[in-house]
Amino acid sequence: MSFDYSIIIPAYNEEAFIEKTLDAVRTAMDAVGFQGELIVVDNASTDRTAAIANEYGATVVFESHRQISRARNAGGRAASGRFLVFLDADTTISPELLEKVLSLLESGEYYGGGVAVRFDRENLPWSVRFFTKFWNGIARRRSLAAGCFVFVRKEAFDAVGGFREDLYAGEEVFFSLALKKWGRKRKLRFEMIETPSISTSSRKIDKGHFSLLGAMLLLGFCPFLLRSRRFCWPWYGKDVRG
């Protein structure tokens, strides 16, 4: 069966967050005028992530190698929708945002896009507020989508080969750059949506925002380190095994 769109959620041990995400997704899917499917990629979880996804009627795809890009690609390959929406397991969306994304893609003028990052609480450290504003500005000017929410045509995803599997973080940046090249040749556009916004978890910040920002700056100046899970510890924790 083919669908208008597929929502793909990569997840590793997300039982504490994914139910809220799936609640919001199901509400959004029921409200829009398009036929969609929900895919959760269980990235070798050891908790109830897959069971919760099943309870929400999601198609559960299993990816044994713990790597965000591989999980995203596994979902993208399994998807049968014309349009793909990649959503993190700790991020919620609204019906208005999903409707806007699908209308943009249906118009035939856009190859994909992203959304301005917003966190799920207001009292953030000044450094995080500054970095978030800086990222949203760069993303808008350079047509870069943050990994927590990426939308794209399925044909474009297939054409660029999905997300790079030699990277353990930052894969959405390189994916965006590849898509931009594909879209430019076809005179298609990228859309950075300001409103409606998403709400993504601040849990990584709560664990130590200076160390997180330090790691991101290091990886930004030394992008070859993105090929090592050890240096991408904010996304994988202390467990650097496969």
mmCIF file of C-alpha atoms in Angstrom:
data_model
loop_
_atom_site.group_PDB
_atom_site.id
_atom_site.type_symbol
_atom_site.label_atom_id
_atom_site.label_comp_id
_atom_site.label_asym_id
_atom_site.label_seq_id
_atom_site.Cartn_x
_atom_site.Cartn_y
_atom_site.Cartn_z
ATOM 1 C CA MET A 1 0.000 0.000 0.000
ATOM 2 C CA SER A 2 1.280 3.452 -0.883
ATOM 3 C CA PHE A 3 0.799 6.558 1.237
ATOM 4 C CA ASP A 4 1.036 10.283 0.746
ATOM 5 C CA TYR A 5 3.620 10.533 3.528
ATOM 6 C CA SER A 6 5.580 8.552 6.093
ATOM 7 C CA ILE A 7 6.607 9.799 9.530
ATOM 8 C CA ILE A 8 9.842 8.098 10.624
ATOM 9 C CA ILE A 9 11.012 8.119 14.238
ATOM 10 C CA PRO A 10 14.425 6.612 15.102
ATOM 11 C CA ALA A 11 14.467 5.476 18.720
ATOM 12 C CA TYR A 12 16.884 3.932 21.192
ATOM 13 C CA ASN A 13 15.578 3.314 24.731
ATOM 14 C CA GLU A 14 13.001 6.084 24.460
ATOM 15 C CA GLU A 15 10.206 4.698 26.640
ATOM 16 C CA ALA A 16 10.319 7.822 28.835
ATOM 17 C CA PHE A 17 9.684 10.188 25.895
ATOM 18 C CA ILE A 18 8.206 8.384 22.926
ATOM 19 C CA GLU A 19 4.647 8.058 24.202
ATOM 20 C CA LYS A 20 4.248 11.846 24.329
ATOM 21 C CA THR A 21 5.742 12.088 20.834
ATOM 22 C CA LEU A 22 3.452 9.394 19.430
ATOM 23 C CA ASP A 23 0.404 11.010 21.047
ATOM 24 C CA ALA A 24 1.186 14.255 19.245
ATOM 25 C CA VAL A 25 1.940 12.474 15.966
ATOM 26 C CA ARG A 26 -1.300 10.510 15.989
ATOM 27 C CA THR A 27 -3.283 13.672 16.751
ATOM 28 C CA ALA A 28 -1.578 15.445 13.857
ATOM 29 C CA MET A 29 -2.058 12.550 11.449
ATOM 30 C CA ASP A 30 -5.773 12.312 12.258
ATOM 31 C CA ALA A 31 -6.223 16.027 11.561
ATOM 32 C CA VAL A 32 -4.535 16.427 8.150
ATOM 33 C CA GLY A 33 -6.067 15.728 4.779
ATOM 34 C CA PHE A 34 -3.402 13.275 3.635
ATOM 35 C CA GLN A 35 -2.997 9.511 4.060
ATOM 36 C CA GLY A 36 0.083 8.639 6.079
ATOM 37 C CA GLU A 37 1.961 5.867 7.834
ATOM 38 C CA LEU A 38 3.923 5.899 11.073
ATOM 39 C CA ILE A 39 7.270 4.077 11.287
ATOM 40 C CA VAL A 40 9.351 3.696 14.445
ATOM 41 C CA VAL A 41 12.883 2.392 13.968
ATOM 42 C CA ASP A 42 13.921 0.451 17.057
ATOM 43 C CA ASN A 43 17.679 0.986 17.173
ATOM 44 C CA ALA A 44 18.472 -2.051 19.376
ATOM 45 C CA SER A 45 16.525 -0.794 22.397
ATOM 46 C CA THR A 46 16.561 -2.768 25.653
ATOM 47 C CA ASP A 47 13.412 -1.151 27.105
ATOM 48 C CA ARG A 48 9.731 -0.960 26.038
ATOM 49 C CA THR A 49 10.286 1.401 23.095
ATOM 50 C CA ALA A 50 9.145 -1.123 20.467
ATOM 51 C CA ALA A 51 6.198 -2.288 22.578
ATOM 52 C CA ILE A 52 4.933 1.285 23.010
ATOM 53 C CA ALA A 53 5.307 1.908 19.271
ATOM 54 C CA ASN A 54 3.231 -1.207 18.577
ATOM 55 C CA GLU A 55 0.535 0.044 20.943
ATOM 56 C CA TYR A 56 0.237 3.177 18.803
ATOM 57 C CA GLY A 57 -0.132 1.163 15.620
ATOM 58 C CA ALA A 58 3.287 2.057 14.245
ATOM 59 C CA THR A 59 5.202 -0.153 11.876
ATOM 60 C CA VAL A 60 8.311 -1.128 13.850
ATOM 61 C CA VAL A 61 11.538 -1.537 11.883
ATOM 62 C CA PHE A 62 14.594 -2.989 13.641
ATOM 63 C CA GLU A 63 18.135 -1.689 13.110
ATOM 64 C CA SER A 64 20.740 -3.530 15.175
ATOM 65 C CA HIS A 65 23.678 -1.143 14.723
ATOM 66 C CA ARG A 66 23.409 1.810 17.110
ATOM 67 C CA GLN A 67 23.802 4.746 14.791
ATOM 68 C CA ILE A 68 21.335 7.547 14.159
ATOM 69 C CA SER A 69 21.962 7.758 10.425
ATOM 70 C CA ARG A 70 21.477 4.007 9.962
ATOM 71 C CA ALA A 71 18.236 4.141 11.926
ATOM 72 C CA ARG A 72 16.958 7.033 9.814
ATOM 73 C CA ASN A 73 17.915 5.226 6.610
ATOM 74 C CA ALA A 74 16.270 1.985 7.711
ATOM 75 C CA GLY A 75 13.035 3.895 8.177
ATOM 76 C CA GLY A 76 13.435 5.746 4.904
ATOM 77 C CA ARG A 77 13.976 2.518 2.977
ATOM 78 C CA ALA A 78 10.926 0.909 4.582
ATOM 79 C CA ALA A 79 8.692 3.921 3.901
ATOM 80 C CA SER A 80 6.117 3.854 1.121
ATOM 81 C CA GLY A 81 5.061 7.495 1.319
ATOM 82 C CA ARG A 82 5.793 10.032 -1.411
ATOM 83 C CA PHE A 83 6.987 12.402 1.299
ATOM 84 C CA LEU A 84 9.138 11.599 4.332
ATOM 85 C CA VAL A 85 9.112 13.338 7.708
ATOM 86 C CA PHE A 86 11.971 12.422 10.068
ATOM 87 C CA LEU A 87 11.139 13.189 13.680
ATOM 88 C CA ASP A 88 13.161 12.585 16.849
ATOM 89 C CA ALA A 89 11.561 10.469 19.559
ATOM 90 C CA ASP A 90 11.658 13.331 22.080
ATOM 91 C CA THR A 91 10.084 15.938 19.785
ATOM 92 C CA THR A 92 6.410 16.840 19.386
ATOM 93 C CA ILE A 93 4.618 18.349 16.410
ATOM 94 C CA SER A 94 1.252 19.984 15.844
ATOM 95 C CA PRO A 95 -1.430 19.284 13.217
ATOM 96 C CA GLU A 96 -0.768 22.763 11.806
ATOM 97 C CA LEU A 97 2.914 22.001 11.241
ATOM 98 C CA LEU A 98 2.267 18.644 9.583
ATOM 99 C CA GLU A 99 -0.391 20.177 7.326
ATOM 100 C CA LYS A 100 1.994 22.971 6.304
ATOM 101 C CA VAL A 101 4.832 20.546 5.529
ATOM 102 C CA LEU A 102 2.649 18.290 3.399
ATOM 103 C CA SER A 103 1.089 21.222 1.551
ATOM 104 C CA LEU A 104 4.544 22.585 0.710
ATOM 105 C CA LEU A 105 5.705 19.257 -0.669
ATOM 106 C CA GLU A 106 2.431 18.670 -2.513
ATOM 107 C CA SER A 107 2.805 22.039 -4.250
ATOM 108 C CA GLY A 108 5.707 20.628 -6.279
ATOM 109 C CA GLU A 109 7.880 23.694 -5.586
ATOM 110 C CA TYR A 110 9.931 22.282 -2.686
ATOM 111 C CA TYR A 111 12.271 19.329 -2.234
ATOM 112 C CA GLY A 112 12.186 19.509 1.549
ATOM 113 C CA GLY A 113 13.060 21.570 4.581
ATOM 114 C CA GLY A 114 13.259 21.879 8.319
ATOM 115 C CA VAL A 115 11.895 23.861 11.205
ATOM 116 C CA ALA A 116 13.297 26.334 13.707
ATOM 117 C CA VAL A 117 14.434 24.578 16.879
ATOM 118 C CA ARG A 118 12.433 25.291 20.038
ATOM 119 C CA PHE A 119 12.995 23.570 23.387
ATOM 120 C CA ASP A 120 10.337 22.293 25.781
ATOM 121 C CA ARG A 121 11.125 24.802 28.520
ATOM 122 C CA GLU A 122 11.789 28.516 28.737
ATOM 123 C CA ASN A 123 14.438 28.919 31.476
ATOM 124 C CA LEU A 124 17.417 27.918 29.368
ATOM 125 C CA PRO A 125 21.010 29.021 30.051
ATOM 126 C CA TRP A 126 22.058 32.112 28.099
ATOM 127 C CA SER A 127 24.668 30.115 26.187
ATOM 128 C CA VAL A 128 22.016 27.688 24.948
ATOM 129 C CA ARG A 129 19.660 30.531 23.972
ATOM 130 C CA PHE A 130 22.501 32.206 22.060
ATOM 131 C CA PHE A 131 23.573 28.999 20.288
ATOM 132 C CA THR A 132 19.982 28.094 19.384
ATOM 133 C CA LYS A 133 19.370 31.541 17.883
ATOM 134 C CA PHE A 134 22.689 31.303 16.031
ATOM 135 C CA TRP A 135 21.862 27.839 14.658
ATOM 136 C CA ASN A 136 18.364 28.853 13.530
ATOM 137 C CA GLY A 137 19.837 31.835 11.689
ATOM 138 C CA ILE A 138 22.516 29.754 9.956
ATOM 139 C CA ALA A 139 19.987 27.030 9.138
ATOM 140 C CA ARG A 140 17.656 29.540 7.516
ATOM 141 C CA ARG A 141 20.385 31.175 5.437
ATOM 142 C CA ARG A 142 22.184 27.974 4.426
ATOM 143 C CA SER A 143 19.136 25.706 3.973
ATOM 144 C CA LEU A 144 20.080 23.284 6.746
ATOM 145 C CA ALA A 145 17.579 21.139 8.632
ATOM 146 C CA ALA A 146 18.092 20.164 12.276
ATOM 147 C CA GLY A 147 17.921 16.428 12.877
ATOM 148 C CA CYS A 148 14.931 16.639 15.213
ATOM 149 C CA PHE A 149 12.676 17.477 12.236
ATOM 150 C CA VAL A 150 13.479 16.986 8.554
ATOM 151 C CA PHE A 151 11.016 16.691 5.694
ATOM 152 C CA VAL A 152 11.857 15.636 2.146
ATOM 153 C CA ARG A 153 10.524 14.067 -1.015
ATOM 154 C CA LYS A 154 11.077 10.316 -1.078
ATOM 155 C CA GLU A 155 12.600 10.567 -4.567
ATOM 156 C CA ALA A 156 15.153 13.066 -3.251
ATOM 157 C CA PHE A 157 15.993 10.870 -0.257
ATOM 158 C CA ASP A 158 16.591 7.925 -2.600
ATOM 159 C CA ALA A 159 18.562 10.005 -5.106
ATOM 160 C CA VAL A 160 21.132 11.246 -2.559
ATOM 161 C CA GLY A 161 21.409 7.873 -0.837
ATOM 162 C CA GLY A 162 19.845 8.937 2.445
ATOM 163 C CA PHE A 163 21.938 9.981 5.449
ATOM 164 C CA ARG A 164 25.664 9.299 5.466
ATOM 165 C CA GLU A 165 26.404 6.131 7.411
ATOM 166 C CA ASP A 166 30.053 6.973 8.001
ATOM 167 C CA LEU A 167 28.944 9.666 10.470
ATOM 168 C CA TYR A 168 27.705 9.266 14.034
ATOM 169 C CA ALA A 169 26.363 12.834 14.343
ATOM 170 C CA GLY A 170 25.788 15.821 12.102
ATOM 171 C CA GLU A 171 24.390 13.574 9.404
ATOM 172 C CA GLU A 172 21.441 15.931 8.898
ATOM 173 C CA VAL A 173 23.804 18.760 7.856
ATOM 174 C CA PHE A 174 25.451 16.691 5.131
ATOM 175 C CA PHE A 175 22.053 15.331 4.113
ATOM 176 C CA SER A 176 20.789 18.905 3.739
ATOM 177 C CA LEU A 177 23.799 19.860 1.616
ATOM 178 C CA ALA A 178 23.294 16.864 -0.679
ATOM 179 C CA LEU A 179 19.593 17.654 -1.002
ATOM 180 C CA LYS A 180 20.320 21.300 -1.806
ATOM 181 C CA LYS A 181 22.506 20.249 -4.726
ATOM 182 C CA TRP A 182 19.796 17.846 -5.943
ATOM 183 C CA GLY A 183 17.075 20.461 -5.586
ATOM 184 C CA ARG A 184 19.053 23.245 -7.268
ATOM 185 C CA LYS A 185 19.388 21.203 -10.444
ATOM 186 C CA ARG A 186 15.602 20.825 -10.535
ATOM 187 C CA LYS A 187 14.877 24.436 -9.529
ATOM 188 C CA LEU A 188 13.206 23.318 -6.316
ATOM 189 C CA ARG A 189 13.340 25.120 -3.000
ATOM 190 C CA PHE A 190 14.103 24.422 0.660
ATOM 191 C CA GLU A 191 11.744 25.817 3.302
ATOM 192 C CA MET A 192 12.815 26.719 6.827
ATOM 193 C CA ILE A 193 9.578 26.923 8.813
ATOM 194 C CA GLU A 194 9.486 29.433 11.678
ATOM 195 C CA THR A 195 5.892 28.820 12.721
ATOM 196 C CA PRO A 196 4.254 26.546 13.669
ATOM 197 C CA SER A 197 7.247 25.325 15.631
ATOM 198 C CA ILE A 198 8.245 22.035 17.212
ATOM 199 C CA SER A 199 8.975 21.281 20.851
ATOM 200 C CA THR A 200 12.077 19.195 21.435
ATOM 201 C CA SER A 201 13.458 17.880 24.717
ATOM 202 C CA SER A 202 16.140 19.786 26.594
ATOM 203 C CA ARG A 203 17.464 16.607 28.241
ATOM 204 C CA LYS A 204 20.943 16.832 26.694
ATOM 205 C CA ILE A 205 21.231 20.404 27.942
ATOM 206 C CA ASP A 206 20.147 19.368 31.430
ATOM 207 C CA LYS A 207 23.069 16.941 31.606
ATOM 208 C CA GLY A 208 25.586 19.787 31.245
ATOM 209 C CA HIS A 209 25.166 22.447 28.583
ATOM 210 C CA PHE A 210 28.784 23.663 28.585
ATOM 211 C CA SER A 211 30.143 20.189 27.900
ATOM 212 C CA LEU A 212 27.506 19.690 25.192
ATOM 213 C CA LEU A 213 28.325 22.996 23.499
ATOM 214 C CA GLY A 214 32.029 22.232 23.819
ATOM 215 C CA ALA A 215 31.558 18.887 22.085
ATOM 216 C CA MET A 216 29.536 20.515 19.297
ATOM 217 C CA LEU A 217 32.185 23.187 18.740
ATOM 218 C CA LEU A 218 34.927 20.547 18.640
ATOM 219 C CA LEU A 219 33.004 18.518 16.083
ATOM 220 C CA GLY A 220 32.246 21.673 14.088
ATOM 221 C CA PHE A 221 35.924 22.582 13.796
ATOM 222 C CA CYS A 222 37.083 18.958 13.397
ATOM 223 C CA PRO A 223 34.315 17.311 11.338
ATOM 224 C CA PHE A 224 36.385 14.171 10.744
ATOM 225 C CA LEU A 225 35.667 13.318 14.404
ATOM 226 C CA LEU A 226 32.015 12.811 13.421
ATOM 227 C CA ARG A 227 33.126 9.405 12.153
ATOM 228 C CA SER A 228 33.902 8.291 15.712
ATOM 229 C CA ARG A 229 31.081 7.467 18.092
ATOM 230 C CA ARG A 230 33.469 8.060 20.990
ATOM 231 C CA PHE A 231 33.690 11.764 20.111
ATOM 232 C CA CYS A 232 29.920 11.935 19.549
ATOM 233 C CA TRP A 233 29.185 10.992 23.161
ATOM 234 C CA PRO A 234 26.366 13.583 23.666
ATOM 235 C CA TRP A 235 24.256 11.506 21.266
ATOM 236 C CA TYR A 236 25.355 8.045 22.405
ATOM 237 C CA GLY A 237 26.379 8.351 26.050
ATOM 238 C CA LYS A 238 29.330 6.542 27.515
ATOM 239 C CA ASP A 239 28.483 3.285 25.754
ATOM 240 C CA VAL A 240 30.555 3.366 22.565
ATOM 241 C CA ARG A 241 30.016 -0.235 21.580
ATOM 242 C CA GLY A 242 28.228 -1.284 18.416
#
